[in-house]
Coordinates of C-alpha atoms in Angstrom, one line a residue:
M1 CA -78.7 -11.7 -66.3
V2 CA -75.9 -9.4 -65.3
A3 CA -72.7 -10.7 -63.8
S4 CA -69.1 -9.5 -63.4
A5 CA -66.6 -11.0 -65.6
A6 CA -63.2 -11.9 -64.7
I7 CA -60.1 -11.8 -66.8
I8 CA -59.2 -15.4 -67.7
G9 CA -55.3 -14.9 -68.1
A10 CA -53.1 -15.5 -65.0
A11 CA -50.8 -12.5 -65.4
A12 CA -47.2 -13.4 -64.5
T13 CA -44.8 -10.6 -63.6
S14 CA -41.0 -10.7 -64.5
T15 CA -41.4 -11.1 -67.0
G16 CA -34.1 -15.3 -107.5
A17 CA -35.4 -13.1 -110.5
F18 CA -32.8 -12.9 -113.1
A19 CA -32.4 -12.3 -116.3
A20 CA -30.4 -13.5 -118.7
A21 CA -29.2 -11.2 -121.2
P22 CA -32.0 -10.3 -123.5
V23 CA -33.4 -13.3 -125.5
A24 CA -32.8 -13.1 -129.2
S25 CA -35.7 -12.4 -131.4
T26 CA -37.6 -15.5 -132.5
P27 CA -40.7 -15.9 -134.8
K28 CA -42.7 -16.4 -131.3
P29 CA -40.7 -14.3 -128.7
A30 CA -41.2 -15.3 -125.1
P31 CA -43.9 -13.0 -123.1
A32 CA -42.7 -9.9 -121.7
S33 CA -43.5 -11.3 -118.3
Q34 CA -40.9 -14.1 -118.5
A35 CA -38.1 -11.7 -119.6
M36 CA -35.2 -11.4 -117.2
T37 CA -33.0 -8.3 -117.0
A38 CA -30.2 -9.0 -114.5
L39 CA -28.1 -12.0 -113.4
P40 CA -29.0 -13.5 -110.0
T41 CA -26.9 -13.1 -107.0
A42 CA -26.9 -16.9 -106.5
P43 CA -24.4 -19.0 -108.7
V44 CA -25.8 -20.3 -112.1
E45 CA -24.8 -24.0 -112.5
K46 CA -27.2 -24.6 -115.5
V47 CA -29.0 -23.3 -118.4
I48 CA -32.2 -24.2 -120.2
V49 CA -31.9 -24.1 -123.9
T50 CA -35.2 -24.3 -126.0
Y51 CA -34.3 -25.2 -129.7
K52 CA -36.7 -24.2 -132.4
S53 CA -39.3 -26.6 -133.5
K54 CA -38.3 -29.4 -136.2
T55 CA -34.5 -28.8 -135.4
A56 CA -32.6 -32.2 -134.5
E57 CA -31.8 -30.8 -131.1
A58 CA -35.4 -30.1 -130.2
G59 CA -36.2 -34.0 -130.6
S60 CA -33.0 -35.8 -130.2
N61 CA -31.1 -36.1 -127.0
A62 CA -28.0 -37.2 -129.0
A63 CA -28.3 -33.9 -131.0
A64 CA -28.6 -31.8 -128.0
K65 CA -25.6 -33.6 -126.3
S66 CA -23.7 -32.9 -129.5
D67 CA -24.7 -29.3 -129.4
A68 CA -23.7 -28.9 -125.9
A69 CA -20.3 -30.3 -126.7
A70 CA -19.9 -27.8 -129.8
K71 CA -20.7 -24.9 -127.4
A72 CA -18.2 -26.1 -125.0
T73 CA -15.5 -26.0 -127.5
E74 CA -16.6 -22.7 -128.6
T75 CA -16.5 -20.9 -125.2
G76 CA -14.0 -23.1 -123.5
E77 CA -16.6 -24.1 -120.8
A78 CA -17.2 -27.5 -119.4
L79 CA -20.6 -27.9 -120.9
S80 CA -22.7 -31.0 -120.8
F81 CA -26.2 -32.2 -121.6
E82 CA -27.8 -33.2 -118.6
R83 CA -31.4 -34.2 -119.5
R84 CA -34.7 -33.2 -121.5
L85 CA -37.3 -31.2 -119.5
A86 CA -41.0 -32.0 -119.6
G87 CA -41.6 -29.0 -121.9
G88 CA -39.0 -30.1 -124.4
A89 CA -36.2 -27.8 -123.5
A90 CA -32.7 -29.1 -122.9
L91 CA -31.1 -28.7 -119.3
V92 CA -27.1 -28.1 -119.9
D93 CA -24.6 -28.0 -117.0
L94 CA -22.0 -25.5 -116.8
G95 CA -20.4 -27.1 -113.8
D96 CA -20.0 -25.6 -110.4
S97 CA -17.1 -23.1 -111.0
A98 CA -18.9 -21.0 -113.8
S99 CA -18.6 -17.3 -113.2
K100 CA -21.1 -14.6 -114.3
Q101 CA -18.9 -13.7 -117.2
D102 CA -18.7 -17.6 -118.1
V103 CA -22.7 -17.8 -117.9
A104 CA -23.0 -14.8 -120.1
E105 CA -20.5 -16.2 -122.8
V106 CA -22.4 -19.5 -123.0
M107 CA -25.6 -17.8 -123.1
A108 CA -24.4 -15.6 -125.9
A109 CA -23.1 -18.6 -127.8
F110 CA -26.6 -20.2 -127.5
R111 CA -28.5 -17.0 -128.5
A112 CA -26.3 -16.7 -131.5
D113 CA -27.3 -20.1 -132.9
P114 CA -30.0 -19.6 -135.3
Q115 CA -31.4 -23.4 -134.2
V116 CA -32.0 -21.9 -130.5
A117 CA -35.5 -20.3 -129.6
S118 CA -34.2 -19.2 -126.2
V119 CA -31.9 -19.8 -123.5
E120 CA -32.4 -18.9 -120.0
P121 CA -30.5 -19.6 -116.5
D122 CA -31.8 -22.3 -114.2
I123 CA -32.5 -20.2 -111.3
R124 CA -33.2 -21.0 -107.6
A125 CA -36.4 -20.6 -106.0
Y126 CA -37.0 -20.3 -102.0
A127 CA -39.8 -20.5 -99.6
M128 CA -41.2 -17.0 -99.0
A129 CA -41.9 -17.6 -95.4
V130 CA -38.9 -15.8 -93.9
T131 CA -38.1 -16.2 -90.4
P132 CA -39.4 -12.8 -88.8
N133 CA -36.6 -10.5 -87.9
D134 CA -38.4 -9.4 -84.9
T135 CA -35.7 -9.2 -82.0
D136 CA -37.9 -11.3 -79.6
Y137 CA -39.2 -13.8 -82.1
A138 CA -36.9 -16.6 -80.6
K139 CA -38.8 -16.5 -77.3
Q140 CA -42.2 -17.1 -79.0
W141 CA -41.9 -21.1 -78.8
D142 CA -45.8 -21.1 -79.0
L143 CA -45.5 -20.2 -82.8
F144 CA -42.8 -22.5 -84.0
E145 CA -41.5 -25.3 -81.5
A146 CA -42.6 -28.9 -82.6
T147 CA -43.8 -30.1 -79.2
G148 CA -45.9 -27.3 -77.9
G149 CA -46.1 -24.9 -80.7
M150 CA -48.8 -24.2 -83.1
N151 CA -46.8 -24.7 -86.5
V152 CA -47.6 -21.2 -87.4
P153 CA -44.6 -20.1 -89.7
P154 CA -45.2 -22.3 -92.8
A155 CA -48.7 -20.9 -93.0
W156 CA -47.3 -17.4 -93.7
D157 CA -46.4 -18.5 -97.3
K158 CA -50.2 -18.5 -98.0
T159 CA -51.9 -16.0 -95.7
T160 CA -50.9 -13.3 -93.1
G161 CA -54.5 -12.1 -92.1
T162 CA -54.8 -9.4 -94.8
G163 CA -58.2 -7.9 -95.1
V164 CA -59.7 -9.3 -91.8
T165 CA -60.2 -7.3 -88.4
V166 CA -60.0 -9.0 -85.1
A167 CA -61.9 -7.4 -82.3
V168 CA -60.3 -8.0 -78.9
I169 CA -63.2 -7.6 -76.3
D170 CA -60.9 -6.9 -73.2
T171 CA -59.4 -4.1 -71.3
G172 CA -58.7 -1.8 -74.1
Y173 CA -55.5 -0.7 -75.6
A174 CA -52.3 0.5 -74.1
A175 CA -50.4 2.4 -76.9
H176 CA -47.6 0.1 -78.2
S177 CA -45.4 0.9 -81.2
D178 CA -45.4 -2.9 -82.1
L179 CA -49.0 -2.8 -82.5
A180 CA -49.8 0.7 -83.4
T181 CA -49.9 0.3 -87.3
N182 CA -52.3 -2.4 -87.0
I183 CA -54.8 -0.9 -84.6
V184 CA -58.1 0.4 -85.9
S185 CA -60.6 2.4 -84.0
G186 CA -62.4 0.7 -81.4
Y187 CA -64.8 1.5 -78.6
D188 CA -65.4 1.7 -74.9
F189 CA -68.4 0.0 -73.6
I190 CA -68.0 0.3 -69.8
S191 CA -71.1 2.2 -68.9
T192 CA -70.2 2.9 -65.3
S193 CA -67.8 5.9 -64.9
A194 CA -66.2 4.7 -61.8
D195 CA -65.3 1.3 -63.4
A196 CA -64.2 3.1 -66.7
R197 CA -62.0 5.5 -64.7
D198 CA -62.2 8.0 -67.6
G199 CA -64.7 10.3 -66.2
N200 CA -67.5 9.1 -68.2
G201 CA -69.5 6.2 -69.3
R202 CA -69.4 4.7 -72.9
D203 CA -67.4 6.5 -75.6
A204 CA -65.2 6.0 -78.7
D205 CA -62.0 6.1 -76.9
S206 CA -60.8 2.3 -76.1
K207 CA -57.7 3.4 -74.2
D208 CA -57.0 1.1 -71.3
E209 CA -57.3 3.2 -68.2
G210 CA -56.0 0.5 -66.0
D211 CA -57.7 -2.4 -64.1
W212 CA -55.9 -2.2 -60.7
N213 CA -57.4 -2.7 -57.4
A214 CA -56.0 -0.6 -54.5
T215 CA -57.1 -3.1 -51.7
D216 CA -58.2 -6.5 -50.8
G217 CA -61.9 -7.1 -50.9
E218 CA -62.5 -4.0 -53.3
C219 CA -64.1 -6.1 -55.9
G220 CA -66.0 -8.5 -53.7
T221 CA -65.2 -11.1 -51.0
G222 CA -61.9 -12.8 -51.7
S223 CA -60.5 -10.3 -54.2
K224 CA -57.0 -9.2 -53.9
A225 CA -55.2 -5.9 -54.5
S226 CA -53.3 -6.0 -57.8
N227 CA -51.9 -3.9 -60.3
S228 CA -53.2 -3.1 -63.8
S229 CA -52.6 -6.0 -66.2
W230 CA -52.8 -4.4 -69.6
H231 CA -54.5 -7.7 -70.5
G232 CA -55.9 -6.5 -73.8
T233 CA -52.6 -5.4 -75.1
H234 CA -50.9 -8.6 -74.4
V235 CA -53.8 -10.6 -76.1
A236 CA -53.7 -8.1 -79.2
G237 CA -49.8 -8.7 -79.7
T238 CA -50.3 -12.5 -79.9
I239 CA -52.8 -11.7 -82.7
G240 CA -51.6 -8.9 -84.7
A241 CA -48.2 -7.6 -83.6
V242 CA -46.5 -5.9 -86.5
T243 CA -43.9 -8.4 -88.0
H244 CA -40.6 -8.0 -90.0
N245 CA -40.0 -4.9 -88.2
S246 CA -36.7 -5.6 -86.3
K247 CA -38.6 -5.1 -83.2
G248 CA -40.2 -7.1 -80.5
I249 CA -42.5 -9.9 -81.3
A250 CA -44.4 -11.5 -84.4
G251 CA -48.1 -11.7 -84.6
I252 CA -49.8 -14.8 -85.9
A253 CA -52.2 -12.9 -88.3
Y254 CA -49.5 -10.0 -88.6
N255 CA -51.3 -8.3 -91.5
A256 CA -54.7 -8.3 -90.0
K257 CA -56.1 -5.2 -88.0
V258 CA -56.9 -5.3 -84.4
Q259 CA -59.9 -3.6 -83.1
P260 CA -59.7 -3.0 -79.2
V261 CA -63.2 -3.0 -77.6
R262 CA -62.9 -2.0 -73.7
V263 CA -65.4 -3.9 -71.6
L264 CA -63.0 -4.8 -68.7
G265 CA -62.3 -1.9 -66.2
K266 CA -62.0 -1.7 -62.3
C267 CA -63.5 -5.0 -60.9
G268 CA -64.0 -6.8 -64.4
G269 CA -67.0 -6.0 -66.6
S270 CA -70.6 -6.8 -66.8
S271 CA -72.3 -9.0 -69.1
A272 CA -74.6 -6.2 -70.4
D273 CA -71.7 -4.2 -71.5
I274 CA -69.9 -7.4 -73.1
A275 CA -73.0 -8.5 -75.1
D276 CA -73.3 -5.0 -76.5
A277 CA -69.6 -5.1 -77.3
I278 CA -70.1 -8.5 -79.1
T279 CA -72.9 -6.9 -81.1
W280 CA -71.2 -3.9 -82.1
A281 CA -67.9 -5.6 -83.0
S282 CA -69.5 -7.7 -85.4
G283 CA -71.5 -4.9 -87.2
G284 CA -74.6 -5.1 -85.3
T285 CA -76.7 -2.2 -84.0
V286 CA -76.3 -1.0 -80.4
P287 CA -78.7 1.8 -79.3
G288 CA -76.9 5.1 -78.6
V289 CA -73.6 3.8 -80.1
P290 CA -72.3 4.9 -83.7
A291 CA -72.1 1.9 -86.1
N292 CA -68.8 0.1 -86.3
P293 CA -66.9 1.5 -89.5
T294 CA -64.8 -1.7 -89.4
P295 CA -66.7 -4.8 -88.2
A296 CA -64.7 -7.7 -87.1
K297 CA -64.9 -11.2 -88.8
V298 CA -63.3 -12.7 -85.6
I299 CA -63.8 -11.8 -82.1
N300 CA -61.5 -12.9 -79.1
M301 CA -62.9 -12.9 -75.7
S302 CA -60.3 -13.9 -73.1
L303 CA -62.6 -13.2 -70.2
G304 CA -65.3 -15.0 -68.4
G305 CA -67.0 -15.6 -65.1
A306 CA -68.6 -18.7 -63.1
S307 CA -72.1 -19.7 -64.3
S308 CA -73.4 -23.0 -64.7
T309 CA -75.3 -21.8 -67.9
C310 CA -74.8 -19.2 -70.6
P311 CA -76.7 -16.0 -69.8
S312 CA -79.3 -15.4 -72.6
V313 CA -77.8 -11.9 -73.1
Y314 CA -74.4 -13.5 -74.0
Q315 CA -76.0 -16.3 -76.3
N316 CA -78.2 -13.8 -78.1
A317 CA -75.3 -11.6 -78.9
I318 CA -73.0 -14.5 -80.1
N319 CA -75.7 -15.8 -82.2
G320 CA -76.2 -12.4 -83.8
A321 CA -72.5 -12.0 -84.4
V322 CA -72.2 -15.4 -85.9
S323 CA -75.2 -14.8 -88.1
R324 CA -73.3 -11.9 -89.4
G325 CA -70.3 -13.9 -90.3
T326 CA -68.1 -13.4 -87.2
T327 CA -66.2 -16.3 -85.6
V328 CA -66.2 -16.0 -81.8
V329 CA -63.4 -17.5 -79.8
V330 CA -63.4 -17.6 -76.0
A331 CA -61.2 -18.7 -73.3
A332 CA -62.0 -21.9 -71.3
G333 CA -60.9 -20.6 -68.0
N334 CA -58.2 -21.0 -65.5
S335 CA -59.6 -22.9 -62.6
N336 CA -58.5 -26.4 -63.3
A337 CA -62.2 -27.3 -63.5
N338 CA -64.8 -28.3 -66.0
A339 CA -65.4 -25.3 -68.4
S340 CA -69.0 -26.1 -68.3
G341 CA -69.3 -24.0 -65.2
F342 CA -67.8 -20.9 -66.6
T343 CA -69.3 -18.5 -69.2
P344 CA -69.1 -17.5 -72.0
A345 CA -67.1 -20.6 -72.4
N346 CA -70.3 -22.7 -72.1
C347 CA -72.1 -20.8 -74.6
S348 CA -73.1 -22.3 -78.0
N349 CA -71.6 -21.0 -81.4
V350 CA -68.2 -20.3 -79.9
I351 CA -64.7 -21.9 -80.1
T352 CA -63.8 -22.7 -76.6
V353 CA -60.1 -22.9 -76.0
A354 CA -58.1 -24.8 -73.5
S355 CA -54.3 -23.9 -72.6
T356 CA -51.3 -26.1 -73.2
S357 CA -47.8 -26.0 -71.8
R358 CA -44.4 -25.8 -73.7
E359 CA -44.2 -29.4 -73.1
G360 CA -47.6 -30.2 -74.7
N361 CA -49.6 -31.1 -71.7
R362 CA -52.7 -29.3 -70.5
S363 CA -51.6 -26.4 -68.6
Y364 CA -52.0 -27.0 -64.8
Y365 CA -54.4 -24.3 -64.6
S366 CA -56.5 -24.7 -67.4
N367 CA -60.1 -25.6 -67.6
Y368 CA -61.2 -28.7 -69.4
G369 CA -64.2 -30.8 -70.6
T370 CA -66.5 -31.8 -73.3
I371 CA -67.3 -28.3 -74.3
V372 CA -63.7 -27.5 -75.1
D373 CA -63.3 -27.5 -78.6
V374 CA -59.5 -27.1 -79.2
A375 CA -56.2 -26.4 -77.3
A376 CA -53.6 -23.9 -77.9
P377 CA -50.4 -22.6 -76.2
G378 CA -51.1 -20.6 -73.0
G379 CA -47.8 -21.3 -71.4
E380 CA -46.8 -21.9 -67.8
T381 CA -44.8 -19.1 -66.0
R382 CA -44.5 -21.2 -63.1
R383 CA -45.0 -24.9 -62.2
A384 CA -48.4 -26.3 -60.6
T385 CA -46.4 -27.1 -57.2
D386 CA -44.6 -23.5 -57.3
T387 CA -45.8 -20.8 -54.9
P388 CA -48.9 -19.1 -56.3
G389 CA -48.0 -15.6 -57.7
T390 CA -44.4 -16.5 -58.4
V391 CA -42.6 -16.6 -61.7
T392 CA -40.2 -19.5 -61.9
T393 CA -40.2 -20.3 -65.6
P394 CA -40.9 -17.2 -67.5
E395 CA -39.3 -18.6 -70.6
N396 CA -42.2 -21.2 -70.8
G397 CA -45.1 -18.3 -70.7
I398 CA -46.4 -16.5 -73.8
Y399 CA -44.4 -13.5 -74.5
S400 CA -46.2 -10.5 -75.8
S401 CA -46.7 -6.6 -75.8
L402 CA -47.6 -4.9 -72.5
N403 CA -47.0 -1.7 -70.6
S404 CA -44.7 -1.1 -67.5
G405 CA -47.4 1.0 -65.5
T406 CA -48.5 -0.3 -62.1
T407 CA -51.7 1.5 -62.2
T408 CA -51.8 4.0 -65.1
Q409 CA -50.0 3.7 -68.5
S410 CA -46.3 4.3 -68.5
V411 CA -43.7 2.9 -70.8
E412 CA -44.5 0.0 -73.3
N413 CA -42.7 -3.3 -72.8
Y414 CA -43.2 -7.0 -73.2
K415 CA -43.6 -9.7 -70.7
P416 CA -44.6 -13.5 -70.6
Y417 CA -48.1 -14.3 -69.3
Q418 CA -49.8 -17.5 -68.9
G419 CA -53.5 -18.4 -69.0
T420 CA -56.2 -19.5 -71.3
S421 CA -56.4 -15.8 -72.1
M422 CA -53.1 -16.3 -73.8
A423 CA -54.4 -19.6 -75.6
A424 CA -57.6 -17.9 -77.0
P425 CA -55.9 -15.4 -79.2
H426 CA -53.7 -18.0 -80.8
I427 CA -57.0 -19.5 -82.2
A428 CA -58.2 -16.0 -83.0
G429 CA -55.1 -15.4 -85.0
L430 CA -55.5 -18.8 -86.7
A431 CA -59.2 -17.9 -87.5
A432 CA -58.0 -14.6 -89.2
L433 CA -55.5 -16.4 -91.4
L434 CA -58.3 -18.8 -92.5
K435 CA -60.7 -16.0 -93.3
S436 CA -58.1 -14.1 -95.0
A437 CA -56.9 -17.1 -97.2
K438 CA -60.7 -17.9 -98.1
S439 CA -63.1 -15.2 -97.6
T440 CA -66.2 -17.4 -98.1
L441 CA -65.6 -19.5 -95.0
T442 CA -68.4 -19.3 -92.4
P443 CA -67.7 -19.3 -88.6
A444 CA -69.0 -23.1 -88.5
E445 CA -66.5 -23.8 -91.5
I446 CA -63.7 -22.2 -89.6
E447 CA -64.4 -24.0 -86.4
S448 CA -64.7 -27.4 -88.2
A449 CA -61.2 -26.7 -90.0
I450 CA -59.3 -25.8 -87.0
K451 CA -60.9 -28.8 -84.9
T452 CA -60.3 -31.4 -87.8
N453 CA -56.8 -30.3 -88.4
A454 CA -55.7 -30.2 -84.8
R455 CA -52.8 -32.8 -83.7
P456 CA -53.0 -34.9 -80.5
L457 CA -51.4 -33.4 -77.4
P458 CA -48.0 -34.9 -77.2
G459 CA -48.4 -34.7 -73.4
T460 CA -51.6 -35.4 -71.2
C461 CA -55.0 -33.6 -70.8
T462 CA -56.9 -35.0 -68.0
G463 CA -60.6 -34.2 -68.4
G464 CA -60.5 -33.3 -72.2
C465 CA -58.8 -30.6 -74.3
G466 CA -61.1 -30.8 -77.5
T467 CA -59.6 -32.4 -80.6
G468 CA -56.0 -31.5 -79.6
I469 CA -53.6 -28.5 -80.3
A470 CA -54.3 -26.5 -83.4
D471 CA -52.0 -26.9 -86.2
T472 CA -51.9 -23.5 -88.1
A473 CA -50.2 -24.8 -91.4
K474 CA -52.3 -27.9 -91.8
T475 CA -55.4 -25.9 -91.2
V476 CA -54.6 -23.4 -93.7
D477 CA -53.5 -25.9 -96.1
A478 CA -56.6 -27.7 -95.7
V479 CA -58.9 -24.6 -96.6
T480 CA -56.6 -23.4 -99.4
T481 CA -56.1 -26.9 -101.2
T482 CA -58.8 -28.2 -103.8
P483 CA -59.5 -31.7 -102.6
P484 CA -59.2 -34.3 -105.4
A485 CA -62.4 -35.3 -107.0
G486 CA -63.3 -39.2 -106.2
T487 CA -64.2 -41.2 -103.4
V488 CA -62.0 -40.8 -100.4
F489 CA -61.2 -43.6 -97.9
T490 CA -59.3 -42.5 -94.7
N491 CA -57.7 -43.9 -91.5
A492 CA -57.1 -41.3 -88.8
T493 CA -56.1 -43.7 -86.2
D494 CA -52.7 -42.7 -84.9
V495 CA -50.0 -45.2 -85.1
T496 CA -46.7 -44.7 -83.1
I497 CA -43.5 -45.0 -85.0
S498 CA -40.8 -45.9 -82.8
D499 CA -36.9 -46.1 -83.5
N500 CA -35.9 -48.9 -86.0
T501 CA -39.3 -50.2 -86.4
T502 CA -41.7 -50.9 -89.2
V503 CA -45.6 -50.2 -88.7
S504 CA -48.4 -50.2 -90.8
S505 CA -52.1 -48.6 -90.9
S506 CA -54.9 -50.1 -93.0
I507 CA -57.6 -48.9 -95.2
A508 CA -60.4 -51.4 -96.4
V509 CA -61.7 -50.3 -99.7
T510 CA -65.1 -51.6 -100.6
G511 CA -67.8 -50.7 -103.2
R512 CA -65.4 -50.1 -105.9
T513 CA -65.5 -51.9 -109.2
G514 CA -62.4 -53.1 -111.4
N515 CA -58.9 -52.0 -110.8
A516 CA -57.4 -48.9 -108.9
P517 CA -56.8 -45.8 -111.1
A518 CA -53.4 -45.1 -112.8
A519 CA -53.4 -42.0 -110.6
L520 CA -54.3 -43.0 -107.3
K521 CA -54.0 -40.5 -104.8
V522 CA -52.3 -41.2 -101.5
G523 CA -52.6 -38.6 -98.9
V524 CA -50.0 -38.8 -95.9
D525 CA -50.0 -37.1 -92.7
I526 CA -47.0 -38.2 -90.5
K527 CA -45.7 -36.4 -87.4
H528 CA -42.1 -37.3 -87.0
T529 CA -38.8 -35.3 -86.2
W530 CA -36.1 -35.8 -88.8
R531 CA -38.2 -37.2 -91.5
G532 CA -35.4 -38.3 -93.5
D533 CA -35.4 -41.4 -91.0
L534 CA -38.5 -42.8 -92.8
V535 CA -39.2 -45.0 -95.6
I536 CA -42.7 -45.0 -96.6
D537 CA -44.5 -47.8 -98.8
L538 CA -48.0 -48.3 -100.1
V539 CA -48.9 -52.0 -99.9
A540 CA -51.8 -53.2 -102.3
P541 CA -54.2 -56.0 -101.2
D542 CA -52.2 -58.6 -103.0
G543 CA -49.0 -57.7 -101.3
T544 CA -47.5 -55.6 -104.1
V545 CA -45.3 -52.8 -102.6
R546 CA -44.8 -49.4 -104.1
N547 CA -42.4 -47.0 -102.6
L548 CA -43.6 -43.5 -101.9
K549 CA -40.6 -42.2 -100.0
A550 CA -37.0 -43.1 -99.5
S551 CA -34.8 -42.3 -96.4
S552 CA -32.6 -39.6 -96.5
S553 CA -29.8 -39.0 -93.9
S554 CA -29.9 -35.1 -94.8
D555 CA -33.5 -34.4 -94.6
S556 CA -33.8 -33.0 -91.0
A557 CA -37.1 -31.3 -91.4
D558 CA -40.1 -32.4 -89.4
N559 CA -43.2 -34.2 -90.7
V560 CA -44.5 -35.6 -94.0
L561 CA -47.6 -33.8 -95.1
T562 CA -48.2 -34.6 -98.8
T563 CA -50.2 -36.4 -101.3
Y564 CA -48.5 -39.0 -103.7
T565 CA -49.7 -40.2 -107.0
V566 CA -49.4 -43.8 -107.6
D567 CA -50.1 -45.8 -110.8
A568 CA -52.0 -48.5 -109.2
S569 CA -54.0 -49.6 -112.3
S570 CA -52.7 -53.2 -112.2
E571 CA -54.3 -53.7 -108.8
L572 CA -57.9 -54.4 -107.9
A573 CA -59.5 -51.6 -106.0
N574 CA -61.4 -53.4 -103.4
G575 CA -59.4 -55.0 -100.6
T576 CA -57.2 -53.9 -97.6
W577 CA -54.5 -51.4 -98.6
K578 CA -51.8 -50.5 -96.1
L579 CA -49.4 -47.5 -95.5
Q580 CA -46.2 -49.0 -94.3
V581 CA -43.7 -46.8 -92.4
R582 CA -40.3 -48.0 -91.5
D583 CA -37.9 -45.9 -89.3
V584 CA -34.3 -46.7 -90.1
A585 CA -32.4 -44.7 -87.5
S586 CA -32.2 -43.9 -83.9
G587 CA -33.0 -40.7 -82.0
D588 CA -36.3 -39.5 -83.6
T589 CA -39.8 -40.9 -83.3
G590 CA -43.4 -39.9 -84.2
Y591 CA -46.8 -41.2 -85.4
I592 CA -49.0 -41.8 -88.4
D593 CA -51.6 -39.1 -87.9
S594 CA -53.7 -40.0 -90.6
W595 CA -53.6 -41.2 -94.3
S596 CA -56.3 -41.5 -97.2
L597 CA -56.8 -43.0 -100.6
T598 CA -58.6 -41.2 -103.3
F599 CA -60.1 -43.2 -106.1

């Protein structure tokens, strides 16, 4: 079956290390990897003193306190023994006004003491997911906003897509400096010269030659004259724009490579060409085409056409790609209709993606239905009631790389687009992050992880948007965290947490013998802005309450996603356990997403 394929993206115009002074020689010196050679830039308020074994200070807090007082007299600094660390070292407080010279004098005094094995500063550590310095990052609400965003930044502590190639099967590539270093050689699969607009058929040049139409009806009844969309470049930017380069935007998998594979030209593209592109991109063999030197582990197809069934030429190519270990992501379509009537959205072995708005609703144009696997931000550059073709809310679109040419390429730029075409590359980027974080993941495992860890839409979705909006950080955590051994009991029913209320979620534990473990694991996933409002308790079957988290007026971060360890050895294991959550302030609400007990 050969059918034309339309782009599924409604284009919118308008668019610290630190070293203490060298450690004194000891019978067993610290490893070289722990040596520190320079004072930190952050103020040092405490030092960690390790005493030699069998000294009084090594085993007695009173002796360590006395020694701190003696060093205070010696140096003239206000030193005090604070506490004993788990490894046996003593934490000594210098106060908050110690200068670098004061710190050096105190450490010299401890180093000169023959009873001391080592001394080092108590240094600061920081989260490594630094906010990108890309100049337009603030416009990328789809990556970071709590309501409609995909929770991408926290995942960058663990993975940025290194080692993974994502094929963008689309209109090709319009040269862009915010993408260039992440682009690898692709291929032009448009077999008809007139549609390709490059003077020949298939070739190794994936340059986007433009997909404009000069007149109405040129591409069939009902088609309209239009400018070139540079659609593939916009999609590519969402996936792999260069990040931390003080320019433009941040890509979701910004250390992945993007491979442009051109299949859409004048009047769309044919299923025969698209199927061959799927095969080639995933490392398969296509007659007359050189082998792909950098096969993709993720394919993005923000394209489609009307068809009540998946053509066999598509399904065979997709099955082959998946068998080679490539995850295939496709857009659901933009007709506000059931996605079952559109292909390749209705093919098997793909991740079909619906679009959501900045408010977390299904985008007014997005297709829906039971074949949709998951949703992602696709934006709305206008409201459903606004005049078609207008741009009234550009700030609510998906901002990405583009080109200013109306027909042929001109100067690079950026603009917001809307469409399931924009939603799909969010999932392709997430798939690349997952594959980079854990290379053994299969396409089925990647799809399962994305769907399982999605969050419910904060808004509405008539018709079905899969398992919800994909949550990048939660999904990456799920595939990179070794689950605790034991039997897991889970409740994934959402429970709303309103202001100044107490709610609970229950788990019935059965089939266990004796008491609960001394290290009972309590996994908690609560979505709630300003999590400091929350008090979280575990209630045992006999009513005993164990506090897991206290409230804090200064903790303004969102969500509680962690595992607590509780000594529940005095409790019978079997029975109904409850997670009790109390909201103690006004202004922020949320819900219990899920929680678990691991015995």
